[in-house]
XYZ file of C-alpha atoms in Angstrom:
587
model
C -39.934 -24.658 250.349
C -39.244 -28.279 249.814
C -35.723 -27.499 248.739
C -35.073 -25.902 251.982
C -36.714 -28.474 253.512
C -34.280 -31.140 251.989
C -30.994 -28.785 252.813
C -32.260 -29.011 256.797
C -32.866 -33.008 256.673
C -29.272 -33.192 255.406
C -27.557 -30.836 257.725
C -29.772 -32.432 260.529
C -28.293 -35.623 259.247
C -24.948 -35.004 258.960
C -24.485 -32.551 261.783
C -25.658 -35.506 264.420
C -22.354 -37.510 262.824
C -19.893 -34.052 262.873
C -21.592 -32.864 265.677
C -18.963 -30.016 267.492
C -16.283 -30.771 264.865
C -18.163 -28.104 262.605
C -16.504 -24.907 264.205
C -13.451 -23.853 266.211
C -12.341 -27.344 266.644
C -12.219 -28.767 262.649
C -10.828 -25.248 262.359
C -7.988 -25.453 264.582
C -7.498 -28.644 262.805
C -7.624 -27.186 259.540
C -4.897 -24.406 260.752
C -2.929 -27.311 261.890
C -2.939 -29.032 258.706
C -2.108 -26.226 256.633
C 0.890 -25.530 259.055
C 2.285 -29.005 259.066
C 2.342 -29.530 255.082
C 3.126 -25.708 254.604
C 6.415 -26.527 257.190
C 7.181 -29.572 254.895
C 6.974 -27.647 251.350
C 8.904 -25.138 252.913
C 11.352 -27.558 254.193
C 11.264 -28.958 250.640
C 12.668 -25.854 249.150
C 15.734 -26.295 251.309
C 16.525 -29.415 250.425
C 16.616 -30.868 247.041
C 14.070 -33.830 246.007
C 13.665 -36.229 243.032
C 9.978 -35.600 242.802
C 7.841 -33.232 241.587
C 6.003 -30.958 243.128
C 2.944 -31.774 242.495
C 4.138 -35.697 244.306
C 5.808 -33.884 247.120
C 2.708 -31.635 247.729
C 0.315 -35.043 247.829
C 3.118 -37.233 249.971
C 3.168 -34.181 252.874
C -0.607 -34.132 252.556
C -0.703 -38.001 253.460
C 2.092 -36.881 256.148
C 0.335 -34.064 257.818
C -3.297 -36.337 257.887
C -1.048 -39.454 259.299
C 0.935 -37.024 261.910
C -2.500 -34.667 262.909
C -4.563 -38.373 263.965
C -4.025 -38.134 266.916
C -5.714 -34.559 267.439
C -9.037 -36.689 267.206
C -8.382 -38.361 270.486
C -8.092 -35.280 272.740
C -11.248 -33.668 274.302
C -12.640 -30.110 272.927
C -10.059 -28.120 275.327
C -7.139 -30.921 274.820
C -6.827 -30.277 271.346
C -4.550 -27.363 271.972
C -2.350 -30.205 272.424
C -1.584 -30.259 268.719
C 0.790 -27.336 268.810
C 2.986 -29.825 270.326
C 3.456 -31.565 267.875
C 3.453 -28.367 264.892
C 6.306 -26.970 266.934
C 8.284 -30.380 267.233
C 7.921 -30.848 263.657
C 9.519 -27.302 263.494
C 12.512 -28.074 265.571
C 12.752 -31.076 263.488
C 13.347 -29.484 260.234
C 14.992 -26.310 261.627
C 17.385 -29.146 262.878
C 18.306 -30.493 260.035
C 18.274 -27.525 257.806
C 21.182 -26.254 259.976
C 23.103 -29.406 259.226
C 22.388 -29.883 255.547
C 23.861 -26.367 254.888
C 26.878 -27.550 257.113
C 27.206 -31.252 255.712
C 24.996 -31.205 252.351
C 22.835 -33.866 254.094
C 20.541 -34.798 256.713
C 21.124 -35.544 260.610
C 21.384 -38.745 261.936
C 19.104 -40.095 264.848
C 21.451 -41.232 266.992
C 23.667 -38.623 266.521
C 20.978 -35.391 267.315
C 19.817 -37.564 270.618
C 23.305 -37.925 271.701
C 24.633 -35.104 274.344
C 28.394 -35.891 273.841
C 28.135 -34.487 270.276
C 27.089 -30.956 271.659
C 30.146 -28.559 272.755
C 30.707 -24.552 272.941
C 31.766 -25.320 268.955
C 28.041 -26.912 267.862
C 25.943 -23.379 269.628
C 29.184 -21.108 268.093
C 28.217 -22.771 264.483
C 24.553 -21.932 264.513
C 24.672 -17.850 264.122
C 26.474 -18.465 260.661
C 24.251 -21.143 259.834
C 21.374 -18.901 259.813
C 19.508 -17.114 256.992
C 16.688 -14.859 256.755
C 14.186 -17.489 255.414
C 13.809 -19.506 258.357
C 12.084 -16.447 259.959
C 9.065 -17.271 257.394
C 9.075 -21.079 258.765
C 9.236 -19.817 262.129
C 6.171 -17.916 261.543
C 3.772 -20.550 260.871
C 4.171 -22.520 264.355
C 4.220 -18.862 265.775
C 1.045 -18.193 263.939
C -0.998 -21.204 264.651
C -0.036 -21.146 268.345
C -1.018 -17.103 268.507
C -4.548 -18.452 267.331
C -4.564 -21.104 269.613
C -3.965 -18.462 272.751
C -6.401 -15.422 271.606
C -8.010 -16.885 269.079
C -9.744 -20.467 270.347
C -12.682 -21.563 271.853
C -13.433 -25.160 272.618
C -16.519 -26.047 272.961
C -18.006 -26.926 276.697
C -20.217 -29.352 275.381
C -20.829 -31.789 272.552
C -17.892 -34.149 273.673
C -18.004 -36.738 270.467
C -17.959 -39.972 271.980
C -14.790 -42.241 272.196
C -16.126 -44.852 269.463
C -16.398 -42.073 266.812
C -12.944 -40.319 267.978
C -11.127 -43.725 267.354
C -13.290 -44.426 264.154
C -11.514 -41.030 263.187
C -8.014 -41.622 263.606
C -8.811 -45.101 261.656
C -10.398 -43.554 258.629
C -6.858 -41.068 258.984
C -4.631 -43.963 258.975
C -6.802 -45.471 255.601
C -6.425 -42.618 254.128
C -2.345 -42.601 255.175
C -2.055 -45.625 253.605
C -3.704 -44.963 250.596
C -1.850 -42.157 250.243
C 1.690 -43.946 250.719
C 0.463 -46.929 248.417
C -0.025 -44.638 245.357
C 3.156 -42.529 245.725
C 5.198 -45.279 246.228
C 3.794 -46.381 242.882
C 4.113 -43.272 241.030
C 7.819 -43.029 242.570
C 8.472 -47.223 241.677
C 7.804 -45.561 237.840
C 10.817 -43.842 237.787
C 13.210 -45.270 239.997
C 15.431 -46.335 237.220
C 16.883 -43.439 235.415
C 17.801 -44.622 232.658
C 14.078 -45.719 231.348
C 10.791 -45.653 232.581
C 10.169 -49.109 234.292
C 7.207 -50.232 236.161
C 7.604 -51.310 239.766
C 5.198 -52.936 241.585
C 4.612 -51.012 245.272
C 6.225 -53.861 247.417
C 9.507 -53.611 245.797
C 9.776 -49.448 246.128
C 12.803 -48.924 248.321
C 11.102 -46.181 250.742
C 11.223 -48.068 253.828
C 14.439 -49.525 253.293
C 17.987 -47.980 254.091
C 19.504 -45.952 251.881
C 23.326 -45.165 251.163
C 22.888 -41.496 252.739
C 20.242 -39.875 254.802
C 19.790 -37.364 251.972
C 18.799 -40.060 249.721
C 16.655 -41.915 252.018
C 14.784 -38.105 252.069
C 14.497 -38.118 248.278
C 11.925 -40.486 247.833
C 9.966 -40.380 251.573
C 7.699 -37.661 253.291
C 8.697 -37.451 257.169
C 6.678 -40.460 257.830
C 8.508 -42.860 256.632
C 11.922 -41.164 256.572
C 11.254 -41.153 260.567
C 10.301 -44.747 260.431
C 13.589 -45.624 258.257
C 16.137 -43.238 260.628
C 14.493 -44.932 263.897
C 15.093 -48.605 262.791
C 18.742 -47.769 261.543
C 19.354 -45.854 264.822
C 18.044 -48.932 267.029
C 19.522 -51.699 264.691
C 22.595 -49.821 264.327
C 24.289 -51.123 267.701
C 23.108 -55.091 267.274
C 25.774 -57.185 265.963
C 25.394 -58.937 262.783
C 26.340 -61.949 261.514
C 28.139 -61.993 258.501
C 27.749 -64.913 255.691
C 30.923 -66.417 254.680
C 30.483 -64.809 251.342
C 30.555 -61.766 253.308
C 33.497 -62.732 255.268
C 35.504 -64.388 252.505
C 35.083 -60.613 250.443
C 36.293 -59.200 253.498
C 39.595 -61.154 253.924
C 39.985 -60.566 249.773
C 39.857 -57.275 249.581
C 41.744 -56.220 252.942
C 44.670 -58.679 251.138
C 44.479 -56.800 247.494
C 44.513 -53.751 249.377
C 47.554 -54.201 251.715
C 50.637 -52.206 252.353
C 54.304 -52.933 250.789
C 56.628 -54.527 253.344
C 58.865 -52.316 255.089
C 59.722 -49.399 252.822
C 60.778 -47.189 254.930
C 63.353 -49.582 257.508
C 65.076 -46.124 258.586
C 61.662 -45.076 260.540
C 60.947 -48.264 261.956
C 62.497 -46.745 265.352
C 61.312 -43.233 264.948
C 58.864 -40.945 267.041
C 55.650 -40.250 265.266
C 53.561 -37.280 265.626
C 50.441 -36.982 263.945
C 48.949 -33.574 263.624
C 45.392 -33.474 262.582
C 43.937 -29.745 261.502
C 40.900 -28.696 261.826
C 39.052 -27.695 258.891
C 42.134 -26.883 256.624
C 41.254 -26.325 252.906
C 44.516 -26.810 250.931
C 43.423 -23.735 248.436
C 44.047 -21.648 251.666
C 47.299 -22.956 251.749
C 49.530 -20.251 250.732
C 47.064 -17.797 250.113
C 48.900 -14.286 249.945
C 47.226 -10.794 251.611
C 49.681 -8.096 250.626
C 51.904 -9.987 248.727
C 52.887 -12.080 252.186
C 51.439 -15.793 252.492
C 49.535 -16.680 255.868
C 51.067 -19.640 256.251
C 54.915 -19.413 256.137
C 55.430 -22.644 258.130
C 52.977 -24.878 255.927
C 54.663 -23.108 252.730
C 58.379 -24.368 254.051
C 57.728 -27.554 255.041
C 56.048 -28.346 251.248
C 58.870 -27.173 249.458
C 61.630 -28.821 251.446
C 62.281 -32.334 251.517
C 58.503 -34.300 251.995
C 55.752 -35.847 251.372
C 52.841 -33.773 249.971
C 49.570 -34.476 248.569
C 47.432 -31.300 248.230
C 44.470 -33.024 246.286
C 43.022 -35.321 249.050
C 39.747 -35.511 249.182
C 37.478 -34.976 252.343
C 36.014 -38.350 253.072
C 34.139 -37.477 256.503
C 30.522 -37.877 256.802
C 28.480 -37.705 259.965
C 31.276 -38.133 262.164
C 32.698 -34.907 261.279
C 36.398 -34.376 262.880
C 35.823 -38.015 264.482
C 34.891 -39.584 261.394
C 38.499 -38.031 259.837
C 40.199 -39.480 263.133
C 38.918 -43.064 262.399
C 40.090 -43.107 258.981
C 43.672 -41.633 260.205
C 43.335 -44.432 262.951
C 42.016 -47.287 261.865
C 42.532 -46.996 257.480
C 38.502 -47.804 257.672
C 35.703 -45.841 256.336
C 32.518 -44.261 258.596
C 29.365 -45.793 258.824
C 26.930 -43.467 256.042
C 24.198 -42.806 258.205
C 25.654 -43.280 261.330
C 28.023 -41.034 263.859
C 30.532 -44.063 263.626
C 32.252 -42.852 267.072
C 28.980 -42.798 268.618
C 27.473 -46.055 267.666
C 30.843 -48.236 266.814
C 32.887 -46.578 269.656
C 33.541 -50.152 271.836
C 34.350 -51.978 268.638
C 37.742 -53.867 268.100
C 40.227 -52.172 265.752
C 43.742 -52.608 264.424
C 44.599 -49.036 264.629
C 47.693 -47.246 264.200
C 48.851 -47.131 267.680
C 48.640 -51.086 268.088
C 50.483 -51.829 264.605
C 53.150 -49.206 265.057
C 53.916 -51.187 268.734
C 55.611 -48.047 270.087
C 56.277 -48.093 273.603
C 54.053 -45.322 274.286
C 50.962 -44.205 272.212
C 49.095 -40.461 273.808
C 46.308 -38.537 272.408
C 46.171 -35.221 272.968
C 43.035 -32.712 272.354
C 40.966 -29.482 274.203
C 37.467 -30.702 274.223
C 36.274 -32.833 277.117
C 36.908 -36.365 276.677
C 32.998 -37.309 276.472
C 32.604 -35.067 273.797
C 32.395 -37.425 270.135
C 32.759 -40.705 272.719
C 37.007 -39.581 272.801
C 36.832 -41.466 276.180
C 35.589 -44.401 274.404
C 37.413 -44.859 271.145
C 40.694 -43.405 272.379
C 41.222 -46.818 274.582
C 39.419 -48.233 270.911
C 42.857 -47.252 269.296
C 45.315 -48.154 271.159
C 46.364 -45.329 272.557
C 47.634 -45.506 276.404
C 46.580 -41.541 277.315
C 44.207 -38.985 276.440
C 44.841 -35.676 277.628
C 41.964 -33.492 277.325
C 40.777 -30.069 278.572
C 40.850 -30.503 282.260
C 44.685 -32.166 281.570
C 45.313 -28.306 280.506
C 43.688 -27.024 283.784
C 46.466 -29.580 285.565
C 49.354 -28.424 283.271
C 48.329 -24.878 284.003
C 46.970 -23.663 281.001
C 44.595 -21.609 280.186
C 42.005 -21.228 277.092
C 40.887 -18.421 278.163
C 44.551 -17.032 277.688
C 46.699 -18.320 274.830
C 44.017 -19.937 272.399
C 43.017 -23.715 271.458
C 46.200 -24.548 269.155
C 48.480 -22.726 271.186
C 47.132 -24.583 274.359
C 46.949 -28.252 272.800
C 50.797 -28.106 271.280
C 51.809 -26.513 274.810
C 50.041 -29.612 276.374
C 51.089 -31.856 274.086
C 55.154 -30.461 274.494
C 54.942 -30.742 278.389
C 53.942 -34.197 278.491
C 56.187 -35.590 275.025
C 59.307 -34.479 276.509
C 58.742 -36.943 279.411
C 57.589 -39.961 277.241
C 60.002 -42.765 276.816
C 60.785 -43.063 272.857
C 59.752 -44.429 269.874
C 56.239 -43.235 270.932
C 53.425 -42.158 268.955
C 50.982 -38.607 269.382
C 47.987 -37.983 267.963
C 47.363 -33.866 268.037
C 44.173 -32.629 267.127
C 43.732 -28.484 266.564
C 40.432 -26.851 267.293
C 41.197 -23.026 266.656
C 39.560 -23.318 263.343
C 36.576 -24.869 263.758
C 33.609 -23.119 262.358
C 32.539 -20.225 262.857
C 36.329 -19.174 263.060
C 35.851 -17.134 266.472
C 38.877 -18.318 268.913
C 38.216 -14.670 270.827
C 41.451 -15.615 272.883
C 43.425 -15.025 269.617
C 44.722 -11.656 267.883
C 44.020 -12.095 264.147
C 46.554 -10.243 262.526
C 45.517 -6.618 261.005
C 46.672 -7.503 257.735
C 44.187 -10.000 257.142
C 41.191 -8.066 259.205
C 41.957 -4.915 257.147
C 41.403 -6.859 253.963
C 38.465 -4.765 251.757
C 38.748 -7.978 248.909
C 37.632 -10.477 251.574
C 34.631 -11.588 253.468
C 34.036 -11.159 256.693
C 34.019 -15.433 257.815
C 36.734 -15.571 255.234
C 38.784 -13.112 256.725
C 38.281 -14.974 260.255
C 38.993 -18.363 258.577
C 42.705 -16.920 257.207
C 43.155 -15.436 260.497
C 42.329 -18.586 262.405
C 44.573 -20.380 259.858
C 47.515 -17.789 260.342
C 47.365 -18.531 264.358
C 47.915 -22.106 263.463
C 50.596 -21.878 261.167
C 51.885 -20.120 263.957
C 51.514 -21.916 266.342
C 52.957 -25.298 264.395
C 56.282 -23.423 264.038
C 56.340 -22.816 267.523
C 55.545 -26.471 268.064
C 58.074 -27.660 265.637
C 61.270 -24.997 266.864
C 60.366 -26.491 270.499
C 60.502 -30.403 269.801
C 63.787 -29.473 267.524
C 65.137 -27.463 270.518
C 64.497 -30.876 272.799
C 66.054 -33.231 270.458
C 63.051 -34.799 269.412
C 62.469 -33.522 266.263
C 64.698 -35.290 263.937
C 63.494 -38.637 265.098
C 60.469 -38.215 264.544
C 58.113 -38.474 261.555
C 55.835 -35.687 261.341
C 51.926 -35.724 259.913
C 50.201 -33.293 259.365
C 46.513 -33.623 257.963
C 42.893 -31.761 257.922
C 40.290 -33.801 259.646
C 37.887 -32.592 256.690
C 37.500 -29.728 254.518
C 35.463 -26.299 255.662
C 32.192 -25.699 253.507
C 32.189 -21.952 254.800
C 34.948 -21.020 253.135
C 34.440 -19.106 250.206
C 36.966 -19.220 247.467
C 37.510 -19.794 243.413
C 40.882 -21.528 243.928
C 40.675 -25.256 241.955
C 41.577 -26.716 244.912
C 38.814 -25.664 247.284
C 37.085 -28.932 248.764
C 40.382 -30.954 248.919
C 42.288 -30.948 251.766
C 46.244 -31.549 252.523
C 47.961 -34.222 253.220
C 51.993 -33.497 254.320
C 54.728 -35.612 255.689
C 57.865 -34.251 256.898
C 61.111 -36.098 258.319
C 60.244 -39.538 256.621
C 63.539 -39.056 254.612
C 61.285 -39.251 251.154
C 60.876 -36.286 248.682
C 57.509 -36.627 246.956
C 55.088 -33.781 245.644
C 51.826 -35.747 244.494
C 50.055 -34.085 241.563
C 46.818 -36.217 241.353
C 44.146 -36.466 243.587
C 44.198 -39.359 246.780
C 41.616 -39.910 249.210
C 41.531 -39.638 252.825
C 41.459 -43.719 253.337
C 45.252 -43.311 251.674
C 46.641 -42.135 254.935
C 46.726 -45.120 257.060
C 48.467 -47.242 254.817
C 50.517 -44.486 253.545
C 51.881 -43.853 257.217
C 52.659 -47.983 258.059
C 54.338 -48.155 254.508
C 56.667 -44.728 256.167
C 57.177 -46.438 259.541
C 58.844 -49.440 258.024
C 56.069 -52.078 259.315
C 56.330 -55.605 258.248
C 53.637 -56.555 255.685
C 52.400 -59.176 258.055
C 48.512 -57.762 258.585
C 46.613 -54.926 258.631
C 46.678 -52.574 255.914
C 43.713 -50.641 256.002
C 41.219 -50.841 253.262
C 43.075 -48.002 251.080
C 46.358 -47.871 249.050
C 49.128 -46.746 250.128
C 50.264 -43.479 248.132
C 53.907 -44.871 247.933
C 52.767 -47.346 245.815
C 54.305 -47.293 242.399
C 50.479 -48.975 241.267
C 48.653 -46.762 243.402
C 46.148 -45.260 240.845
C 45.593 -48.683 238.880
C 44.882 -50.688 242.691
C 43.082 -47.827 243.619
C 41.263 -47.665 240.334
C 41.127 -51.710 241.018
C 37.828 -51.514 243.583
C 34.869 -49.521 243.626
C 34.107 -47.031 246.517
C 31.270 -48.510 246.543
C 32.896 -51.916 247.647
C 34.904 -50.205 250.143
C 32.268 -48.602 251.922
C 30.139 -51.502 252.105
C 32.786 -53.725 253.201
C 33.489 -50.993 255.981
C 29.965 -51.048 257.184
C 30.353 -55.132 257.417
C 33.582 -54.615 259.412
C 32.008 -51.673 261.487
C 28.051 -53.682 262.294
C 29.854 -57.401 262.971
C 32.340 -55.794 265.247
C 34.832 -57.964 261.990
C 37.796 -57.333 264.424
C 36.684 -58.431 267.681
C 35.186 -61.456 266.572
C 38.216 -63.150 264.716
């Protein structure tokens, strides 16, 4: 009896202090919990980590308690609110799972919350992206909000009063803390690989920027990974001022890393015409179905009289396609957590167009002009046109009729045969953007009818077999208007496509081939994509009097020991200096 008594006093006790929390309410919370740390693990399956999982499972725990305080603050009936935030958290990850199996890392803020990166290509990509596990994640917001609908019954009375609610969220936020202190400690154990060292909490780089967003993931839950993304987003745009350490390692290394003067004299007074290809994987270069190669066009142009590379390696990084065009542009690397177009777009650069000094530089492209900030960082380069998608509607053209490649080279032909020469035009293909689906364009039934290939695959070589195409047709008409032999001709992929599945050594690099520059190279080794720009000044003949880009030009008899000569890590931070002070525009 007095043992029952006791249990009573205690429940009497303790239930004035829970009150209505003991019932539907701390079980909705529970629910909640569960579904935000479940989401997390789930999310952690995805996407590699460094820790274990025991450290992952207690980080997400001090997530889900940090992220669920605020559920203390709404009445009885207002908690339902928290499925807000479970199914925000979903979109979140669902988000970014889509883009780490596209890019092999994480989104950018500023580049998700930014409309002009979303075109008829981003929705086309998703049905690819897709696999049949994110049904399971979908089905714990789906559950907990079911519950929430049938399920729930708040309490009409038994309100807890506003003191105790916000003594709640405070005893979360302890506990957050406490949490975060101890796993940054555990993590500070092993941050050096090569031995365990001990690291006092302060000095654990988790809310700090990290070289990729993947990286910056590693070692945080989504607490602080939000915390670090949001202050790199918002500090991103600020200029900074650079010491004159900073500045002086600048000047150095753009000197060391400078073009040779005027190799090419003979091109000084030449067209050129840079063609930049969408997603082209050199190992599909010359890939035969039938015993017949899909590209013909490519295949000719490499074995005459150019300059090939076939090992370049895909440099792009959140930019995607735009991050390829800056490179091509302005011989600088992208920003590594950053869409550098987006956030970098007004910035001062000494691009192509303005160091080539031809009397006419054009752009030419089939997206809308807002789409990747093109309005913005075309006048950025130089260039003194950008013809876009409703420049085809003028012209005539139609999508909906001829295809993407077919439309941009007709575009680009109507308006070059007017321009006064030398000029310079920038062509960028679209046709083979992921998921491979131009409906406007007949794959060939060779390459449909293949029983050896997949399905994307077999819509990737078909894409790619429109293109080659379409280049020949391109090529044939500027040699039928006289332009052709004055002109240098580029061709290069923006960056490489991860969809495409294939065994050849080459897959990941991407091609880099110059035709009409009156040079004969075939380059074995492997270059990277920063090469290009001072590859293509050394071709034009241009004075070694400035700007040459922060890579080496491939023409360079030292080319592997300069590039050998600086660490990509140097380069990259450098590039960031250049890109955050606006280096350029300042000087």
């Amino acid at each position: 009896m007095n043992q029952d008594n006791n249990i009573k006093r205690l429940l009497h006790r303790y239930g004035m202090w829970l009150g209505p929390y003991i019932s539907s309410r701390i079980i909705l919370y529970l629910l909640a919990f569960v579904a935000v740390v479940g989401m997390l693990l789930w999310f952690g399956t995805e996407v590699p980590t460094y820790t274990s999982p025991m450290m992952r499972m207690v980080i997400f725990t001090g997530d889900a308690v940090l992220l669920l305080a605020p559920f203390w603050l709404f009445s009885n009936r207002g908690a339902r609110s928290v499925l807000v935030l479970v199914w925000l958290l979903w979109l979140f990850l669902f988000v970014n799972t889509l883009y780490y199996r596209y890019w092999g890392d994480l989104a950018p803020f500023n580049c998700v919350l930014t409309p002009a990166i979303y075109n008829s290509a981003v929705i086309k990509c998703i049905p690819g992206l897709l696999r049949n596990r994110d049904i399971l994640e979908l089905l714990i917001p789906l559950l907990l909000t079911l519950y929430v609908v049938f399920l729930y019954r708040p309490e009409s009375s038994g309100e807890v009063p506003v003191v105790r609610r916000l003594l709640y969220v405070l005893c979360s936020v302890v506990l957050y803390v406490l949490i975060f202190c101890f796993t940054s400690y555990r993590i500070g154990l092993y941050i050096d690989e090569e031995e365990i060292v001990p690291v006092s909490v302060v000095s654990v780089l988790r809310l700090k920027p990290h070289t990729t967003n993947i990286e910056a993931w590693h070692c945080n839950g989504i607490v602080p990974y939000v915390y670090v993304q949001t202050k790199e987003a918002v500090k991103a745009g600020r200029i900074e001022n650079l010491t004159p350490e900073e500045s002086r390692g600048i000047e150095e290394l753009l000197g060391r890393t400078g073009y040779r003067s005027g190799i090419v004299s003979a091109n000084r007074n030449k067209n050129l015409i840079f063609i930049v290809v969408e997603s082209l994987n050199s190992g599909a270069v010359g890939y035969e179905i039938g015993g017949e190669s899909i590209t013909p066009v490519l295949d000719s142009l490499i074995r005459g009289e150019s300059i090939v590379a076939m090992r370049m390696l895909s440099e792009t990084l959140h930019g995607n396609s735009s991050d390829g065009q800056l490179m091509y542009n302005t011989g600088l690397y992208p920003e590594r957590r950053l869409a550098t177009a987006l956030t970098f777009g007004y910035n001062t650069y000494p691009s192509l167009a303005k160091i080539l000094g031809k009397k006419v530089s054009v752009e030419y492209i089939v997206e809308k002009r807002r789409v990747w900030n093109h309005a913005v960082t075309n006048m950025a380069y130089g260039y003194d046109e950008l013809y876009d998608s409703d420049s085809l509607h003028i012209s005539g053209l139609n999508l909906d009729e001829i295809g993407a490649d077919r439309a941009v080279f007709a575009m680009a032909l109507q308006n070059i045969k007017q321009l006064q020469q030398p000029f310079f035009a920038f062509v960028t293909t679209y046709s083979m953007h992921s998921p491979y689906r131009d409906v406007h364009v007949e794959i060939a039934d060779r390459i449909m009818n293949s029983d050896v290939l997949p399905e994307l695959t077999k819509r990737y070589y078909g894409m790619l077999n429109y293109f080659d195409e379409e280049l020949g047709r391109f090529l044939n008409e500027l040699d039928s208007m006289g332009i052709l032999d004055n002109s240098v001709v580029v061709i290069a992929a923006d960056h490489s496509s991860k969809y495409l599945e294939t065994t050849d050594v080459d897959a990941g690099y991407i091609p880099l081939i110059v035709v009409n520059a009156g040079i004969d190279k075939k380059v074995e080794g492997s270059i990277r994509q920063i090469d290009v720009f001072p590859t293509i000044v050394d071709l034009m003949g241009v004075d070694d009097n400035g700007y040459g880009g922060l890579g080496v030009s491939i023409l360079r008899r030292d080319y592997d020991s300069l590039r050998r000569s600086v660490a990509q890590e140097s380069l990259f931070q450098t590039s960031e200096r250049i890109l955050h002070s606006d280096y350029f525009g300042r000087r």
